[in-house]
mmCIF file of C-alpha atoms in Angstrom:
data_model
loop_
_atom_site.group_PDB
_atom_site.id
_atom_site.type_symbol
_atom_site.label_atom_id
_atom_site.label_comp_id
_atom_site.label_asym_id
_atom_site.label_seq_id
_atom_site.Cartn_x
_atom_site.Cartn_y
_atom_site.Cartn_z
ATOM 1 C CA UNK A 25 19.911 -13.900 -7.661
ATOM 2 C CA UNK A 26 16.492 -12.609 -8.705
ATOM 3 C CA UNK A 27 15.742 -11.876 -12.331
ATOM 4 C CA UNK A 28 15.034 -8.229 -13.029
ATOM 5 C CA UNK A 29 11.369 -8.815 -13.934
ATOM 6 C CA UNK A 30 10.617 -9.265 -10.225
ATOM 7 C CA UNK A 31 12.296 -5.940 -9.559
ATOM 8 C CA UNK A 32 10.198 -4.333 -12.300
ATOM 9 C CA UNK A 33 7.021 -5.561 -10.595
ATOM 10 C CA UNK A 34 8.026 -3.673 -7.434
ATOM 11 C CA UNK A 35 8.269 -0.340 -9.241
ATOM 12 C CA UNK A 36 5.257 1.968 -9.423
ATOM 13 C CA UNK A 37 5.284 3.801 -12.756
ATOM 14 C CA UNK A 38 3.028 6.519 -11.239
ATOM 15 C CA UNK A 39 5.392 7.275 -8.328
ATOM 16 C CA UNK A 40 6.813 10.398 -10.001
ATOM 17 C CA UNK A 41 5.018 13.681 -10.562
ATOM 18 C CA UNK A 42 6.144 16.839 -12.338
ATOM 19 C CA UNK A 43 3.848 18.795 -10.004
ATOM 20 C CA UNK A 44 5.996 18.049 -6.954
ATOM 21 C CA UNK A 45 8.763 20.544 -6.047
ATOM 22 C CA UNK A 46 11.310 17.711 -5.722
ATOM 23 C CA UNK A 47 13.428 17.105 -8.873
ATOM 24 C CA UNK A 48 12.429 13.981 -10.798
ATOM 25 C CA UNK A 49 15.739 12.228 -10.225
ATOM 26 C CA UNK A 50 15.352 12.635 -6.444
ATOM 27 C CA UNK A 51 11.748 11.399 -6.640
ATOM 28 C CA UNK A 52 12.956 8.326 -8.493
ATOM 29 C CA UNK A 53 15.810 7.785 -6.038
ATOM 30 C CA UNK A 54 13.371 8.075 -3.125
ATOM 31 C CA UNK A 55 10.947 5.604 -4.729
ATOM 32 C CA UNK A 56 13.685 3.051 -5.359
ATOM 33 C CA UNK A 57 15.018 3.497 -1.827
ATOM 34 C CA UNK A 58 11.538 2.958 -0.365
ATOM 35 C CA UNK A 59 11.222 -0.299 -2.309
ATOM 36 C CA UNK A 60 14.590 -1.454 -0.994
ATOM 37 C CA UNK A 61 14.074 -0.628 2.686
ATOM 38 C CA UNK A 62 10.508 -2.024 2.632
ATOM 39 C CA UNK A 63 11.789 -5.351 1.308
ATOM 40 C CA UNK A 64 9.999 -5.226 -2.043
ATOM 41 C CA UNK A 65 13.402 -5.093 -3.671
ATOM 42 C CA UNK A 66 15.691 -7.670 -2.106
ATOM 43 C CA UNK A 67 19.418 -7.922 -1.624
ATOM 44 C CA UNK A 68 21.083 -8.886 -4.939
ATOM 45 C CA UNK A 69 17.952 -8.199 -7.007
ATOM 46 C CA UNK A 70 18.947 -6.958 -10.468
ATOM 47 C CA UNK A 71 17.407 -3.635 -11.505
ATOM 48 C CA UNK A 72 16.099 -3.059 -15.028
ATOM 49 C CA UNK A 73 18.472 -1.232 -17.369
ATOM 50 C CA UNK A 74 18.545 2.540 -17.718
ATOM 51 C CA UNK A 75 16.456 2.500 -20.906
ATOM 52 C CA UNK A 76 13.736 0.321 -19.367
ATOM 53 C CA UNK A 77 13.601 2.457 -16.211
ATOM 54 C CA UNK A 78 13.408 5.624 -18.311
ATOM 55 C CA UNK A 79 10.516 4.231 -20.350
ATOM 56 C CA UNK A 80 8.696 2.915 -17.281
ATOM 57 C CA UNK A 81 8.793 6.250 -15.448
ATOM 58 C CA UNK A 82 8.578 8.523 -18.468
ATOM 59 C CA UNK A 83 11.865 10.304 -17.773
ATOM 60 C CA UNK A 84 15.177 10.720 -19.555
ATOM 61 C CA UNK A 85 18.077 8.331 -19.147
ATOM 62 C CA UNK A 86 20.042 11.224 -17.623
ATOM 63 C CA UNK A 87 17.392 11.434 -14.872
ATOM 64 C CA UNK A 88 17.639 7.674 -14.279
ATOM 65 C CA UNK A 89 21.438 7.850 -14.188
ATOM 66 C CA UNK A 90 21.383 10.647 -11.584
ATOM 67 C CA UNK A 91 18.862 8.740 -9.444
ATOM 68 C CA UNK A 92 20.963 5.577 -9.534
ATOM 69 C CA UNK A 93 24.065 7.560 -8.604
ATOM 70 C CA UNK A 94 22.300 8.843 -5.482
ATOM 71 C CA UNK A 95 21.673 5.270 -4.328
ATOM 72 C CA UNK A 96 25.108 4.066 -5.391
ATOM 73 C CA UNK A 97 26.592 6.818 -3.215
ATOM 74 C CA UNK A 98 24.407 5.689 -0.300
ATOM 75 C CA UNK A 99 25.605 2.116 -0.699
ATOM 76 C CA UNK A 100 22.114 0.827 -1.550
ATOM 77 C CA UNK A 101 23.086 -0.249 -5.069
ATOM 78 C CA UNK A 102 26.180 -1.680 -6.693
ATOM 79 C CA UNK A 103 27.183 -1.882 -10.339
ATOM 80 C CA UNK A 104 28.956 -4.903 -11.763
ATOM 81 C CA UNK A 105 30.888 -4.506 -14.974
ATOM 82 C CA UNK A 106 28.986 -6.161 -17.806
ATOM 83 C CA UNK A 107 26.245 -7.461 -15.482
ATOM 84 C CA UNK A 108 24.144 -4.459 -14.465
ATOM 85 C CA UNK A 109 22.950 -2.727 -11.305
ATOM 86 C CA UNK A 110 22.038 -4.727 -8.198
ATOM 87 C CA UNK A 111 20.455 -4.030 -4.831
ATOM 88 C CA UNK A 112 23.005 -3.910 -2.037
ATOM 89 C CA UNK A 113 20.637 -4.022 0.917
ATOM 90 C CA UNK A 114 21.984 -3.540 4.405
ATOM 91 C CA UNK A 115 21.610 -6.944 6.037
ATOM 92 C CA UNK A 116 21.117 -5.439 9.472
ATOM 93 C CA UNK A 117 18.159 -3.476 10.860
ATOM 94 C CA UNK A 118 16.749 -0.363 9.195
ATOM 95 C CA UNK A 119 15.737 2.406 11.583
ATOM 96 C CA UNK A 120 13.504 5.451 11.212
ATOM 97 C CA UNK A 121 14.497 7.978 13.852
ATOM 98 C CA UNK A 122 12.437 11.012 14.828
ATOM 99 C CA UNK A 123 14.452 14.065 15.784
ATOM 100 C CA UNK A 124 11.826 15.630 18.048
ATOM 101 C CA UNK A 125 12.798 13.721 21.213
ATOM 102 C CA UNK A 126 16.133 13.632 23.047
ATOM 103 C CA UNK A 127 16.944 9.961 23.627
ATOM 104 C CA UNK A 128 20.099 7.888 23.713
ATOM 105 C CA UNK A 129 21.088 5.352 21.060
ATOM 106 C CA UNK A 130 20.446 2.531 23.560
ATOM 107 C CA UNK A 131 16.947 3.857 24.266
ATOM 108 C CA UNK A 132 16.243 4.258 20.528
ATOM 109 C CA UNK A 133 17.183 0.672 19.761
ATOM 110 C CA UNK A 134 15.440 -0.758 22.832
ATOM 111 C CA UNK A 135 12.163 0.953 21.880
ATOM 112 C CA UNK A 136 12.305 -0.927 18.554
ATOM 113 C CA UNK A 137 12.995 -4.304 20.122
ATOM 114 C CA UNK A 138 16.610 -4.207 18.925
ATOM 115 C CA UNK A 139 19.633 -5.053 21.032
ATOM 116 C CA UNK A 140 21.957 -2.060 21.268
ATOM 117 C CA UNK A 141 25.668 -2.725 21.404
ATOM 118 C CA UNK A 142 28.974 -0.920 21.134
ATOM 119 C CA UNK A 143 32.582 -1.549 20.264
ATOM 120 C CA UNK A 144 34.807 0.878 22.076
ATOM 121 C CA UNK A 145 37.342 2.678 19.921
ATOM 122 C CA UNK A 146 38.592 5.156 22.521
ATOM 123 C CA UNK A 147 37.943 6.078 26.167
ATOM 124 C CA UNK A 148 40.310 8.720 27.497
ATOM 125 C CA UNK A 149 40.563 11.870 29.589
ATOM 126 C CA UNK A 150 42.199 14.622 27.557
ATOM 127 C CA UNK A 151 42.491 18.373 27.220
ATOM 128 C CA UNK A 152 39.554 19.733 25.212
ATOM 129 C CA UNK A 153 40.298 20.821 21.665
ATOM 130 C CA UNK A 154 39.449 24.456 20.784
ATOM 131 C CA UNK A 155 36.286 23.237 18.998
ATOM 132 C CA UNK A 156 35.207 21.156 21.997
ATOM 133 C CA UNK A 157 35.979 23.958 24.468
ATOM 134 C CA UNK A 158 33.881 26.385 22.420
ATOM 135 C CA UNK A 159 30.952 23.958 22.135
ATOM 136 C CA UNK A 160 31.015 23.138 25.859
ATOM 137 C CA UNK A 161 31.793 26.618 27.192
ATOM 138 C CA UNK A 162 35.088 25.478 28.736
ATOM 139 C CA UNK A 163 38.214 27.457 29.573
ATOM 140 C CA UNK A 164 41.451 26.715 27.689
ATOM 141 C CA UNK A 165 43.183 23.682 29.210
ATOM 142 C CA UNK A 166 39.976 22.206 30.665
ATOM 143 C CA UNK A 167 39.757 18.408 30.566
ATOM 144 C CA UNK A 168 37.049 16.225 29.071
ATOM 145 C CA UNK A 169 36.138 12.560 28.916
ATOM 146 C CA UNK A 170 36.261 11.511 25.276
ATOM 147 C CA UNK A 171 34.270 8.399 24.315
ATOM 148 C CA UNK A 172 34.426 7.034 20.782
ATOM 149 C CA UNK A 173 32.575 3.895 19.767
ATOM 150 C CA UNK A 174 31.001 1.968 16.962
ATOM 151 C CA UNK A 175 27.282 1.723 17.700
ATOM 152 C CA UNK A 176 25.484 -1.469 16.717
ATOM 153 C CA UNK A 177 21.970 -2.894 16.641
ATOM 154 C CA UNK A 178 21.576 -6.679 16.725
ATOM 155 C CA UNK A 179 25.347 -6.839 16.125
ATOM 156 C CA UNK A 180 25.081 -4.834 12.861
ATOM 157 C CA UNK A 181 27.179 -1.629 12.671
ATOM 158 C CA UNK A 182 24.933 1.441 12.548
ATOM 159 C CA UNK A 183 26.924 4.549 13.446
ATOM 160 C CA UNK A 184 30.238 5.976 14.580
ATOM 161 C CA UNK A 185 29.930 8.218 17.620
ATOM 162 C CA UNK A 186 32.363 10.504 19.415
ATOM 163 C CA UNK A 187 30.961 11.952 22.647
ATOM 164 C CA UNK A 188 32.824 14.540 24.706
ATOM 165 C CA UNK A 189 31.759 15.373 28.294
ATOM 166 C CA UNK A 190 33.462 17.765 30.738
ATOM 167 C CA UNK A 191 35.197 15.801 33.502
ATOM 168 C CA UNK A 192 33.207 17.719 36.110
ATOM 169 C CA UNK A 193 30.230 15.632 34.946
ATOM 170 C CA UNK A 194 32.084 12.435 34.015
ATOM 171 C CA UNK A 195 35.575 12.180 35.553
ATOM 172 C CA UNK A 196 36.084 8.535 34.545
ATOM 173 C CA UNK A 197 35.090 7.525 30.981
ATOM 174 C CA UNK A 198 35.363 3.843 31.941
ATOM 175 C CA UNK A 199 32.297 4.334 34.146
ATOM 176 C CA UNK A 200 30.227 4.186 30.959
ATOM 177 C CA UNK A 201 29.503 0.604 29.965
ATOM 178 C CA UNK A 202 26.147 0.843 28.174
ATOM 179 C CA UNK A 203 24.036 3.980 27.899
ATOM 180 C CA UNK A 204 25.946 7.232 28.365
ATOM 181 C CA UNK A 205 22.730 9.058 29.235
ATOM 182 C CA UNK A 206 21.929 6.375 31.809
ATOM 183 C CA UNK A 207 25.331 6.942 33.424
ATOM 184 C CA UNK A 208 24.889 10.719 33.435
ATOM 185 C CA UNK A 209 21.425 10.412 34.991
ATOM 186 C CA UNK A 210 22.793 8.188 37.758
ATOM 187 C CA UNK A 211 25.373 10.861 38.491
ATOM 188 C CA UNK A 212 22.599 13.469 38.751
ATOM 189 C CA UNK A 213 23.204 15.164 35.396
ATOM 190 C CA UNK A 214 20.141 14.584 33.220
ATOM 191 C CA UNK A 215 20.244 15.821 29.606
ATOM 192 C CA UNK A 216 17.317 18.194 29.214
ATOM 193 C CA UNK A 217 17.482 19.619 25.702
ATOM 194 C CA UNK A 218 19.792 19.549 22.713
ATOM 195 C CA UNK A 219 20.671 21.386 19.516
ATOM 196 C CA UNK A 220 21.523 19.279 16.469
ATOM 197 C CA UNK A 221 23.099 20.064 13.131
ATOM 198 C CA UNK A 222 22.815 17.610 10.248
ATOM 199 C CA UNK A 223 24.830 17.357 7.047
ATOM 200 C CA UNK A 224 25.337 14.832 4.268
ATOM 201 C CA UNK A 225 28.926 13.551 4.120
ATOM 202 C CA UNK A 226 31.007 10.848 2.480
ATOM 203 C CA UNK A 227 32.792 8.317 4.644
ATOM 204 C CA UNK A 228 36.560 8.160 4.760
ATOM 205 C CA UNK A 229 38.267 4.827 4.068
ATOM 206 C CA UNK A 230 38.634 4.132 7.810
ATOM 207 C CA UNK A 231 35.055 5.109 8.648
ATOM 208 C CA UNK A 232 33.666 3.042 5.766
ATOM 209 C CA UNK A 233 35.639 -0.015 6.846
ATOM 210 C CA UNK A 234 34.338 0.292 10.410
ATOM 211 C CA UNK A 235 30.726 0.538 9.164
ATOM 212 C CA UNK A 236 31.093 -2.190 6.541
ATOM 213 C CA UNK A 237 30.512 0.160 3.601
ATOM 214 C CA UNK A 238 32.522 1.073 0.502
ATOM 215 C CA UNK A 239 34.880 4.042 0.777
ATOM 216 C CA UNK A 240 33.096 7.284 -0.092
ATOM 217 C CA UNK A 241 29.638 5.916 0.777
ATOM 218 C CA UNK A 242 27.084 8.525 1.808
ATOM 219 C CA UNK A 243 26.370 9.025 5.490
ATOM 220 C CA UNK A 244 24.526 11.478 7.697
ATOM 221 C CA UNK A 245 26.733 13.566 9.975
ATOM 222 C CA UNK A 246 25.050 14.744 13.167
ATOM 223 C CA UNK A 247 26.591 17.213 15.569
ATOM 224 C CA UNK A 248 24.727 17.565 18.874
ATOM 225 C CA UNK A 249 25.169 19.780 21.918
ATOM 226 C CA UNK A 250 23.173 18.595 24.928
ATOM 227 C CA UNK A 251 22.445 20.775 27.938
ATOM 228 C CA UNK A 252 21.185 20.542 31.499
ATOM 229 C CA UNK A 253 17.880 22.160 32.453
ATOM 230 C CA UNK A 254 19.666 25.373 33.465
ATOM 231 C CA UNK A 255 21.346 25.576 30.056
ATOM 232 C CA UNK A 256 24.797 24.370 31.157
ATOM 233 C CA UNK A 257 26.503 22.507 28.275
ATOM 234 C CA UNK A 258 26.760 18.808 29.143
ATOM 235 C CA UNK A 259 27.770 16.913 26.021
ATOM 236 C CA UNK A 260 29.213 17.478 22.548
ATOM 237 C CA UNK A 261 28.667 14.594 20.109
ATOM 238 C CA UNK A 262 29.746 14.054 16.506
ATOM 239 C CA UNK A 263 28.337 11.011 14.720
ATOM 240 C CA UNK A 264 28.272 9.442 11.277
ATOM 241 C CA UNK A 265 25.155 7.344 10.596
ATOM 242 C CA UNK A 266 25.175 4.912 7.693
ATOM 243 C CA UNK A 267 22.821 6.118 4.974
ATOM 244 C CA UNK A 268 21.491 2.657 4.088
ATOM 245 C CA UNK A 269 20.353 1.878 7.636
ATOM 246 C CA UNK A 270 18.891 5.141 8.926
ATOM 247 C CA UNK A 271 16.175 7.580 7.954
ATOM 248 C CA UNK A 272 15.718 10.652 10.138
ATOM 249 C CA UNK A 273 12.221 12.114 10.304
ATOM 250 C CA UNK A 274 11.253 15.622 11.375
ATOM 251 C CA UNK A 275 7.620 16.637 11.830
ATOM 252 C CA UNK A 276 6.947 20.227 10.744
ATOM 253 C CA UNK A 277 3.922 22.416 11.350
ATOM 254 C CA UNK A 278 2.900 25.170 8.965
ATOM 255 C CA UNK A 279 3.633 28.558 10.529
ATOM 256 C CA UNK A 280 0.415 30.233 11.645
ATOM 257 C CA UNK A 281 -1.659 27.120 10.992
ATOM 258 C CA UNK A 282 -2.673 26.697 14.619
ATOM 259 C CA UNK A 283 -3.822 30.290 14.910
ATOM 260 C CA UNK A 284 -5.828 30.135 11.695
ATOM 261 C CA UNK A 285 -7.768 27.120 12.979
ATOM 262 C CA UNK A 286 -8.988 28.784 16.157
#
């Protein structure tokens, strides 16, 4: 176990600014998270106490406490009674995922030199639920292939994924062994575009156990509807990504910026 002086050396006292629109506790949480995922703070490193962190960053202990709670909820820190706060670094890969390109999990991991894997939790043909029928534009009683699996990278659990595809596109869910998108492309149904909705959630006891996290740990919920080129709904996916292993990045352009530069 590292002594907390090494952790102190990894912390930049100038990382916070009152001029930024982000609250100070979130700035501090982001700075600590960056030090953890970059490897400057290592698994089982002890963090300085609340008072020392408050003095180092020039903030109140309430601000420090709120920042630590953010990372405790994400599963990046753990508190031990009478011992202090320690880094609980995910021992598997850490992935930064851009949301501007429609790719499969297998393609994402392969592009990073990681080995994508899955543990199947469910593969069945069933009648679509009302939510699934609405998302996929199906009539009541229509059937779907429902595929639920634990997604892994280099054998480390990364996400829980439930994909639902109308049986007209995938009549046999057992046809999918690796990449779902690869299977759909081979059948002549290539995903062309998608709409995604993201939300912060807490994992249930079952979900946390499957992902190797404490119950109630923070995760990112992603709901995606993929479509063919003609706009026909192809896929409805609901996933929970572990918060200590994934960062999702979106590139934004200032409205009107391109026109003002002409």
